[in-house]
XYZ file of C-alpha atoms in Angstrom:
651
model
C 0.000 0.000 0.000
C 2.812 2.381 0.944
C 4.697 1.435 -2.220
C 1.681 2.175 -4.437
C 1.445 5.677 -3.039
C 5.045 6.344 -4.153
C 4.381 5.268 -7.716
C 3.105 7.603 -10.459
C 2.178 6.648 -13.996
C 3.839 8.929 -16.558
C 4.799 9.132 -20.219
C 8.342 9.858 -21.420
C 9.058 11.119 -24.927
C 12.187 11.361 -27.042
C 12.610 12.786 -30.517
C 12.459 10.005 -33.109
C 11.366 7.258 -30.684
C 8.129 5.731 -29.453
C 7.074 7.152 -26.045
C 7.541 5.036 -22.947
C 4.694 4.584 -20.483
C 6.245 3.794 -17.116
C 5.370 3.548 -13.474
C 7.810 5.873 -11.734
C 8.782 4.730 -8.262
C 9.511 7.934 -6.353
C 11.628 6.104 -3.794
C 14.005 4.924 -6.515
C 17.069 7.161 -7.155
C 16.608 9.408 -10.170
C 19.899 8.221 -11.663
C 18.551 4.651 -11.660
C 15.286 5.799 -13.280
C 17.263 7.553 -16.014
C 19.365 4.458 -16.641
C 16.222 2.331 -17.066
C 14.735 4.845 -19.503
C 17.951 5.082 -21.511
C 18.364 1.292 -21.575
C 14.863 0.928 -23.015
C 15.982 3.091 -25.951
C 19.465 1.533 -26.136
C 21.150 4.758 -25.082
C 24.459 4.625 -23.267
C 25.913 7.234 -20.875
C 22.642 7.865 -19.042
C 24.449 10.334 -16.758
C 24.521 12.770 -19.697
C 20.724 12.893 -19.847
C 17.911 14.305 -17.739
C 14.135 14.362 -17.630
C 12.236 17.530 -18.357
C 8.578 18.547 -18.438
C 7.178 18.799 -21.966
C 4.649 21.564 -21.252
C 4.610 24.790 -19.302
C 7.861 25.884 -17.686
C 9.700 22.782 -19.013
C 11.689 22.517 -15.797
C 14.341 19.839 -15.325
C 13.434 17.009 -12.957
C 15.746 16.781 -9.948
C 15.729 14.971 -6.631
C 14.435 18.200 -5.075
C 11.367 18.642 -7.280
C 10.582 15.077 -8.380
C 7.734 14.788 -5.855
C 5.820 17.348 -7.924
C 5.443 14.767 -10.713
C 1.831 13.587 -10.794
C -0.066 10.808 -12.494
C -0.448 11.573 -16.180
C 2.572 13.890 -16.408
C 4.395 13.936 -19.749
C 8.181 14.196 -19.605
C 10.905 14.093 -22.226
C 14.427 12.754 -22.233
C 16.850 15.562 -22.936
C 20.465 16.569 -22.481
C 21.471 16.956 -18.823
C 21.663 20.535 -17.436
C 25.445 20.395 -16.959
C 26.073 19.135 -20.489
C 23.595 21.654 -21.942
C 25.228 24.469 -19.960
C 28.666 23.441 -21.193
C 27.460 23.299 -24.790
C 25.782 26.711 -24.605
C 28.822 28.287 -22.956
C 30.789 27.281 -26.038
C 27.967 28.270 -28.385
C 27.617 31.834 -27.091
C 31.350 32.350 -27.715
C 31.241 30.978 -31.258
C 32.487 33.187 -34.097
C 29.757 31.725 -36.289
C 26.886 34.221 -36.011
C 24.189 31.608 -36.682
C 25.541 29.254 -34.002
C 25.866 32.091 -31.517
C 22.363 33.372 -32.255
C 20.763 29.931 -31.845
C 22.740 29.283 -28.658
C 21.634 32.583 -27.142
C 18.025 31.937 -28.144
C 18.069 28.553 -26.447
C 19.897 30.008 -23.446
C 17.221 32.677 -22.993
C 14.553 29.950 -22.924
C 16.424 27.706 -20.457
C 17.707 30.381 -18.069
C 14.507 30.507 -16.030
C 15.196 26.950 -14.821
C 17.045 27.028 -11.510
C 19.027 23.803 -12.122
C 20.293 24.910 -15.527
C 21.006 28.430 -14.218
C 23.294 27.061 -11.494
C 25.260 25.011 -14.017
C 25.591 27.851 -16.516
C 26.621 30.453 -13.908
C 29.167 28.058 -12.366
C 30.909 27.941 -15.768
C 31.345 31.738 -15.790
C 28.497 31.985 -18.252
C 27.521 35.443 -17.033
C 31.040 36.654 -17.814
C 30.668 35.523 -21.438
C 27.285 37.211 -21.711
C 28.494 40.479 -20.183
C 31.376 40.549 -22.660
C 28.884 40.085 -25.492
C 26.975 43.134 -24.286
C 30.127 45.222 -23.721
C 31.935 44.379 -26.978
C 29.195 43.616 -29.491
C 27.685 46.469 -31.508
C 24.882 44.213 -32.762
C 21.479 45.544 -31.686
C 19.176 42.926 -33.120
C 18.082 39.434 -32.110
C 21.479 38.455 -30.672
C 21.494 41.348 -28.194
C 17.852 40.754 -27.380
C 18.477 37.091 -26.465
C 21.606 38.051 -24.500
C 19.822 40.619 -22.351
C 16.886 38.285 -21.744
C 19.226 35.478 -20.657
C 21.049 37.803 -18.241
C 17.757 39.037 -16.802
C 16.445 35.494 -16.276
C 19.699 34.194 -14.789
C 19.955 37.082 -12.324
C 16.381 36.515 -11.149
C 17.566 33.399 -9.289
C 19.700 35.548 -6.995
C 22.785 33.290 -7.085
C 25.168 36.192 -7.703
C 25.152 39.921 -7.036
C 24.888 42.605 -9.699
C 28.294 43.738 -8.435
C 29.619 40.846 -10.548
C 29.110 43.081 -13.573
C 31.405 45.922 -14.542
C 30.570 49.622 -14.892
C 31.278 49.169 -18.604
C 28.431 46.643 -18.824
C 26.031 48.990 -17.011
C 27.100 51.886 -19.231
C 26.330 49.821 -22.347
C 22.901 48.822 -21.005
C 22.242 52.482 -20.180
C 22.904 53.392 -23.826
C 20.118 50.990 -24.860
C 17.774 53.191 -22.802
C 19.208 56.579 -23.728
C 19.431 55.956 -27.489
C 16.513 55.371 -29.857
C 16.681 51.765 -31.083
C 14.956 49.925 -33.896
C 14.092 47.033 -31.556
C 11.909 48.307 -28.722
C 12.267 44.934 -26.984
C 15.956 45.693 -26.304
C 14.967 48.950 -24.608
C 12.406 47.091 -22.493
C 14.948 44.459 -21.414
C 17.496 47.175 -20.632
C 14.925 48.939 -18.440
C 14.255 45.655 -16.614
C 17.954 45.074 -15.973
C 18.525 48.635 -14.748
C 15.551 48.336 -12.396
C 17.041 45.171 -10.893
C 20.422 46.894 -10.535
C 18.816 49.840 -8.728
C 16.863 47.501 -6.437
C 20.062 45.624 -5.561
C 21.413 48.547 -3.479
C 24.848 48.352 -5.098
C 27.130 51.170 -6.206
C 26.069 50.329 -9.759
C 22.565 51.465 -8.808
C 23.962 54.913 -8.028
C 25.579 54.875 -11.459
C 22.223 54.112 -13.104
C 20.646 57.087 -11.352
C 23.382 59.384 -12.615
C 23.463 58.067 -16.178
C 19.744 57.759 -16.975
C 18.159 61.244 -17.214
C 14.614 61.654 -15.937
C 13.805 63.448 -19.195
C 14.688 60.294 -21.137
C 12.438 58.143 -18.962
C 9.597 60.633 -19.433
C 10.138 60.447 -23.205
C 9.954 56.635 -23.127
C 6.873 56.802 -20.896
C 5.089 58.699 -23.647
C 5.673 55.968 -26.238
C 2.349 54.337 -27.196
C 3.462 50.922 -25.961
C 2.034 49.564 -22.708
C 4.893 47.155 -22.001
C 7.428 49.967 -22.321
C 5.335 52.216 -20.072
C 5.244 49.486 -17.409
C 9.026 49.027 -17.539
C 9.608 52.805 -17.330
C 7.279 53.094 -14.334
C 9.112 50.195 -12.664
C 12.483 51.934 -13.050
C 11.126 55.322 -11.978
C 9.571 53.810 -8.845
C 12.813 51.960 -8.038
C 14.842 55.166 -8.406
C 12.422 57.097 -6.183
C 12.453 54.367 -3.535
C 16.247 54.261 -3.296
C 16.930 57.965 -2.710
C 16.631 60.026 0.458
C 13.726 62.281 1.359
C 15.210 65.569 0.085
C 16.384 64.052 -3.191
C 13.055 62.269 -3.629
C 11.208 65.559 -3.154
C 13.408 67.191 -5.821
C 12.738 64.307 -8.229
C 8.985 64.536 -7.696
C 9.059 68.300 -8.153
C 10.833 67.855 -11.480
C 8.556 65.024 -12.669
C 5.395 66.915 -11.760
C 6.801 70.081 -13.371
C 7.223 68.058 -16.576
C 3.509 67.113 -16.401
C 4.087 63.445 -15.620
C 1.031 63.414 -13.344
C -1.204 64.812 -16.078
C 0.167 62.311 -18.606
C -0.493 59.379 -16.272
C -4.022 60.609 -15.576
C -4.941 61.181 -19.218
C -2.909 58.656 -21.204
C -2.588 55.710 -18.839
C -5.407 55.690 -16.281
C -8.080 56.897 -18.724
C -6.620 55.597 -21.978
C -5.640 51.991 -21.285
C -8.508 49.548 -21.930
C -7.627 47.875 -18.642
C -4.880 48.593 -16.115
C -2.972 45.408 -15.350
C -1.733 44.394 -11.910
C 1.778 45.697 -12.594
C 0.748 49.200 -13.610
C -1.793 49.411 -10.783
C 0.979 48.499 -8.353
C 3.366 51.135 -9.669
C 0.658 53.814 -9.574
C -0.065 52.799 -5.980
C 3.621 52.964 -4.970
C 4.074 56.311 -6.738
C 1.111 57.676 -4.766
C 2.533 56.311 -1.483
C 5.946 57.849 -2.155
C 4.461 61.215 -3.076
C 2.209 61.359 -0.008
C 5.149 60.114 2.053
C 6.921 63.405 1.385
C 4.433 64.975 3.813
C 5.560 62.730 6.658
C 8.332 65.109 7.723
C 5.888 67.978 8.246
C 3.362 65.606 9.823
C 5.860 64.521 12.483
C 7.374 67.969 13.126
C 6.021 70.029 16.009
C 5.903 73.801 15.682
C 8.958 75.638 16.960
C 7.967 78.952 18.635
C 11.472 80.274 17.915
C 11.142 79.721 14.168
C 10.366 83.120 12.599
C 8.898 81.614 9.399
C 6.495 79.368 11.307
C 5.424 82.252 13.545
C 4.792 84.396 10.456
C 2.584 81.686 8.908
C 0.528 81.661 12.096
C 0.184 85.441 12.030
C -0.745 85.402 8.319
C -3.501 82.953 9.132
C -4.896 85.396 11.698
C -4.475 88.468 9.496
C -6.231 86.784 6.564
C -9.302 86.365 8.754
C -9.153 89.592 10.743
C -7.851 92.803 9.110
C -5.681 95.009 11.344
C -7.611 97.376 13.563
C -5.855 100.656 14.372
C -6.597 102.710 17.488
C -7.408 106.412 17.247
C -4.090 108.200 17.026
C -2.680 105.795 14.454
C -1.021 103.214 16.670
C -1.852 100.409 19.107
C -0.307 99.700 22.477
C 1.597 96.463 23.001
C -0.875 95.358 25.661
C -3.828 96.091 23.403
C -2.138 94.228 20.519
C -1.529 91.132 22.669
C -5.100 91.175 23.910
C -6.475 91.561 20.393
C -4.257 88.766 19.008
C -5.344 86.402 21.781
C -8.989 87.205 21.076
C -8.599 86.616 17.338
C -6.703 83.355 17.803
C -9.519 82.228 20.083
C -12.032 83.082 17.338
C -9.910 81.054 14.936
C -10.429 78.052 17.182
C -7.047 77.690 18.875
C -7.397 76.283 22.382
C -4.186 77.955 23.579
C -5.124 81.408 22.280
C -2.305 83.088 24.227
C 0.248 80.661 22.747
C -1.453 79.174 19.652
C 1.749 77.422 18.594
C 1.169 74.916 21.422
C -1.845 73.533 19.525
C 0.542 72.577 16.729
C 2.893 70.631 18.992
C 0.737 67.508 18.626
C 2.493 65.088 16.250
C 1.054 63.831 14.088
C -0.267 66.007 12.380
C 2.255 68.656 13.474
C 3.074 71.379 10.965
C 1.086 69.623 8.225
C -2.063 70.995 9.886
C -0.643 74.526 9.651
C 0.236 73.916 5.980
C -3.344 72.823 5.307
C -4.803 75.857 7.050
C -2.463 78.193 5.171
C -3.293 76.516 1.848
C -7.027 76.861 2.495
C -6.712 80.536 3.463
C -4.722 81.410 0.309
C -6.269 78.998 -2.223
C -9.869 79.609 -1.141
C -9.774 82.979 0.698
C -13.511 83.626 0.401
C -14.415 80.186 1.782
C -11.884 80.669 4.569
C -13.255 84.101 5.561
C -16.825 82.780 5.361
C -15.938 79.867 7.681
C -14.343 82.149 10.292
C -16.879 84.989 10.151
C -19.843 82.637 10.154
C -18.628 80.970 13.341
C -17.713 84.314 14.910
C -21.400 85.278 14.805
C -22.614 82.092 16.532
C -23.143 81.524 20.205
C -19.884 80.530 21.859
C -21.065 77.005 22.615
C -22.082 76.411 18.962
C -18.878 77.744 17.388
C -17.041 75.276 15.137
C -13.363 75.836 16.056
C -11.500 76.185 12.755
C -7.991 75.516 14.065
C -8.890 72.616 16.336
C -11.062 71.085 13.598
C -8.284 71.522 11.013
C -5.738 69.798 13.235
C -7.986 66.780 13.832
C -9.159 66.673 10.199
C -5.534 66.612 9.017
C -4.904 63.686 11.352
C -7.956 61.861 9.948
C -6.802 62.389 6.354
C -3.306 61.156 7.200
C -4.781 57.990 8.732
C -7.142 57.315 5.818
C -4.478 58.018 3.164
C -1.802 56.206 5.222
C 0.669 59.050 4.939
C 4.131 57.884 5.915
C 3.391 54.164 5.703
C 5.718 51.997 3.610
C 4.162 50.845 0.344
C 3.058 47.214 0.324
C 4.869 44.831 -2.045
C 1.510 43.773 -3.488
C -0.616 46.916 -3.046
C -2.694 48.159 -5.973
C -5.248 50.489 -4.348
C -4.296 53.854 -5.782
C -6.707 56.801 -5.961
C -7.486 57.995 -9.476
C -8.241 61.468 -8.140
C -4.718 61.655 -6.698
C -3.517 61.975 -10.303
C -6.328 64.396 -11.238
C -4.813 67.515 -9.616
C -1.738 68.908 -7.917
C -1.435 69.302 -4.113
C -3.821 66.406 -3.581
C -3.932 66.278 0.222
C -4.217 70.064 0.558
C -7.038 70.172 -2.001
C -8.813 67.288 -0.299
C -8.494 69.117 3.017
C -10.127 72.233 1.500
C -13.168 70.208 0.498
C -13.398 68.289 3.768
C -13.028 71.295 6.110
C -16.071 72.872 4.458
C -17.965 69.603 4.799
C -16.966 69.543 8.464
C -18.427 73.019 9.024
C -21.622 71.990 7.234
C -21.914 68.803 9.295
C -21.306 70.771 12.513
C -24.286 72.996 11.678
C -26.486 70.046 10.710
C -25.721 68.348 14.028
C -26.217 71.628 15.936
C -23.064 70.631 17.721
C -21.480 72.202 20.780
C -17.913 71.909 22.038
C -18.917 68.754 23.941
C -19.889 67.140 20.594
C -16.481 67.718 18.967
C -15.367 64.067 18.979
C -18.802 62.953 17.754
C -18.629 65.399 14.824
C -15.126 64.247 13.880
C -16.310 60.626 13.936
C -19.160 61.494 11.553
C -16.821 63.440 9.243
C -14.397 60.526 9.155
C -17.286 58.245 8.200
C -18.374 60.681 5.468
C -14.872 60.738 3.991
C -14.384 56.961 4.205
C -17.778 56.158 2.672
C -17.203 58.630 -0.161
C -13.727 57.294 -0.932
C -15.293 53.824 -0.941
C -17.236 54.903 -4.045
C -13.873 55.312 -5.844
C -14.274 58.940 -6.982
C -12.343 59.681 -10.161
C -11.914 63.412 -9.508
C -12.008 65.886 -6.662
C -15.182 67.390 -8.122
C -16.846 63.980 -8.086
C -15.696 63.538 -4.475
C -17.111 66.972 -3.588
C -20.485 66.121 -5.125
C -20.751 62.735 -3.433
C -19.667 63.848 0.036
C -22.014 66.852 -0.104
C -24.958 64.513 -0.635
C -23.771 62.355 2.263
C -25.006 64.773 4.933
C -25.614 64.001 8.594
C -29.211 62.906 7.974
C -28.032 60.473 5.309
C -25.366 59.091 7.657
C -28.037 58.532 10.333
C -30.311 56.871 7.764
C -27.589 54.484 6.616
C -26.603 53.667 10.169
C -30.241 52.944 10.969
C -30.568 50.684 7.914
C -27.431 48.792 8.846
C -28.611 48.479 12.447
C -32.047 47.197 11.355
C -30.448 44.650 9.052
C -28.265 43.481 11.906
C -31.200 43.407 14.367
C -33.395 41.558 11.882
C -30.656 39.039 11.279
C -30.577 38.292 15.024
C -34.347 38.328 15.675
C -35.950 34.983 16.802
C -38.113 34.527 13.660
C -35.146 35.176 11.387
C -32.913 32.903 13.445
C -35.516 30.132 13.180
C -35.831 30.637 9.433
C -32.042 30.601 9.073
C -31.919 27.345 10.959
C -34.456 25.820 8.573
C -32.682 27.163 5.493
C -29.168 26.436 6.741
C -28.728 23.071 4.961
C -29.848 24.580 1.646
C -27.721 27.693 2.159
C -24.658 25.634 2.989
C -25.220 23.603 -0.184
C -25.464 26.800 -2.250
C -22.339 28.230 -0.623
C -20.473 24.988 -1.223
C -21.570 24.962 -4.868
C -20.584 28.606 -5.312
C -17.124 27.994 -3.902
C -16.642 24.892 -6.030
C -17.648 26.879 -9.114
C -15.155 29.573 -8.111
C -12.416 26.963 -7.733
C -13.284 25.431 -11.104
C -13.098 28.836 -12.808
C -9.622 29.241 -11.346
C -7.569 32.156 -10.065
C -4.287 33.707 -11.127
C -1.608 34.219 -8.504
C 1.485 36.395 -8.543
C 4.975 35.048 -7.996
C 6.870 37.126 -5.445
C 10.594 36.994 -4.808
C 12.495 38.461 -1.846
C 14.487 40.732 -4.199
C 11.815 42.560 -6.112
C 8.274 42.366 -7.327
C 7.819 39.828 -10.092
C 5.758 40.253 -13.236
C 5.246 36.491 -13.554
C 1.904 34.840 -12.921
C 0.685 31.312 -12.383
C -2.808 29.854 -12.466
C -4.620 27.199 -10.444
C -8.052 25.649 -10.971
C -10.081 22.667 -9.834
C -11.074 20.030 -12.379
C -14.803 19.796 -13.300
C -15.081 16.488 -11.408
C -13.584 18.166 -8.299
C -10.873 15.517 -7.994
C -7.720 17.276 -9.201
C -6.091 20.712 -8.760
C -4.366 21.772 -11.983
C -1.749 24.533 -11.929
C 1.057 26.010 -13.986
C 2.702 29.189 -15.232
C 0.415 31.646 -16.977
C 1.345 32.345 -20.574
C 1.259 35.893 -21.940
C -2.131 37.246 -23.047
C -4.036 34.254 -21.614
C -6.363 35.273 -18.816
C -7.940 31.915 -17.941
C -6.057 28.986 -19.480
C -7.826 25.670 -20.079
C -6.875 22.698 -17.934
C -4.871 21.213 -20.828
C -2.385 24.105 -20.594
C -1.737 23.570 -16.885
C 1.014 20.965 -16.777
C 1.120 20.227 -13.059
C -1.559 18.780 -10.805
C -2.378 17.537 -7.324
C -4.997 14.955 -6.539
C -7.511 16.271 -3.996
C -7.328 12.906 -2.231
C -3.604 13.533 -1.590
C -4.204 16.819 0.252
C -3.383 16.399 3.940
C -4.204 19.834 5.333
C -4.350 23.570 4.558
C -2.280 26.225 6.334
C -3.018 29.958 6.461
C -1.222 33.149 7.453
C 1.942 32.934 9.532
C 1.816 29.122 9.617
C 2.537 28.884 5.871
C 6.058 27.726 4.897
C 6.611 30.690 2.548
C 5.727 33.112 5.353
C 8.577 31.694 7.448
C 11.313 32.174 4.856
C 14.274 34.251 5.948
C 15.339 37.594 4.476
C 11.825 38.664 3.532
C 10.245 39.607 6.858
C 8.746 42.956 5.806
C 7.334 41.473 2.649
C 5.835 38.543 4.558
C 3.974 40.890 6.905
C 2.399 42.545 3.876
C 1.148 39.171 2.588
C 0.246 37.498 5.874
C -3.548 37.711 5.570
C -3.397 36.661 1.898
C -1.208 33.584 2.298
C -2.262 29.943 2.384
C -0.625 26.604 1.595
C -2.073 23.296 0.398
C 0.035 20.502 1.885
C 0.189 17.034 0.333
C 2.401 13.959 0.363
C 5.419 14.235 2.676
C 6.751 17.743 3.312
C 5.281 19.030 0.044
C 3.241 22.227 -0.075
C 1.792 24.346 -2.842
C 2.150 27.919 -1.597
C -0.212 30.733 -2.541
C -0.473 34.482 -2.073
C -4.064 35.370 -2.940
C -4.885 38.579 -4.843
C -6.854 39.842 -1.818
C -8.079 38.732 1.646
C -11.534 38.291 0.079
C -10.142 35.666 -2.298
C -8.682 33.798 0.690
C -12.114 33.613 2.344
C -13.707 32.289 -0.860
C -10.917 29.862 -1.704
């Protein structure tokens, strides 16, 4: 019984021979299996051969991955990885252009296999390839295959980019900086430079110096989506690897060159559908841009800073013009008294020392920036806010300064200002790219909504926290509708007044109460078997339709996908790499499979093997609630990172 479980029935092919149908004993050494296969075809020197999958990734079979072979798998007998690597090392150095071109083409296809990559790299294969790039002026298929092979080989992480010379990087940079006939070479060069930048080596600094932002902006405007993705990847990598001051300067330059407007018009609104990669880069770009506000958010006001004190005074003077006593001047005592009174009207709690209100961090000086922006960008709305509240009873006054400080804090929490971008995040705001000074503009809309809500609630100072809670709910619910512009956001949040918030809360409460009422509970009990059957059927249908999953490495975000789906008879899980331009591949294209009867258990979250891997702690935290593993056989697990937590609950 135990022996039968270690045996899989497979087919093995070889060019020019009839296929062999064998029962592969997984406890038998792979070298012995190869000898039996070779003997059946009268082939000597079995150590020079290896087994390889026919479909999909076409990975070599090794002792490490042989347990992934399932019943019905189709393999082929091929040259062993070490012999193939040796042959290709010679081929890529051939003076015969046809031989070299074919060798590089085959190398590019094989380099994604980890076993072959180890053999090729151990023979100084990367050195030969780097010389080809450095010394060869050919910019056609040969260079294209060379760059692709280098990119694939380096993805395995066996060697550092420091292995390559500055001359190599300089040559790759020229493929980006010069207009080429083959756009694919430019795309591969962009990929390589992104990896170099992500590697934190001195070569990454060289890339930053040698690739002008203007050139990347020019390439971004090419009407080719793949090129635009690669440019965004390099831009994001460059922005992530520089310090705060330098990052701010880069953003200022990019925005000055209308990159934001181009993204909004020509990518977000022009692409038929934004893919996962572009959505991720737009999300990271948004995080990095908003992250520039973190310094101000975490900086308390300094009463000895003349510029900060002047901003505070300008805020007061914008609301209250200077009053002059008869005689043309005002006493110091009178001036202090008047200033304290006006700061109190502005809503500062420490009217004698208003700077103390801005010592709370966060939001720190960012709140002062927002108030200043509102007073200068929308002076009439600012004056109306202050004067309107100045005429109310003291207990019904909406304190502008106090409200602005807390509103800024709310916006920072909702927009996650200062938080590190997730490795898999894709939730960018379209309206972020719709105008400049996004957070300041959003504040200007929300502070007016806050004043309106305060009046609708007939709030007093004791209701301050209650009002802020309602305003936060208004903002969150409106953002949940995915507004595409600030004007759309303004329209939606204006209709979501206090009465509407109360109505929605009441509806949600009634639904919850009804769900827990005795009659409903009794009905649910009666319907439970049928409901569970429907839920089970829905989830099975979802599994049969299949889901695509992203491959993530510890070095950088991957653009490779794989797909998994349940067979129509619910007995087998089929999975494999996702080919380009195929959204939902048929089962026949998924080379690998697991029998449902072989599944031992399912792990989730931190218990998953891939969540315990070293050197990727930060990344693992980002994925924790999206990770699960299907464990089968002995110490074998199929590891997943779902597209979203919702997918985990369904799967």
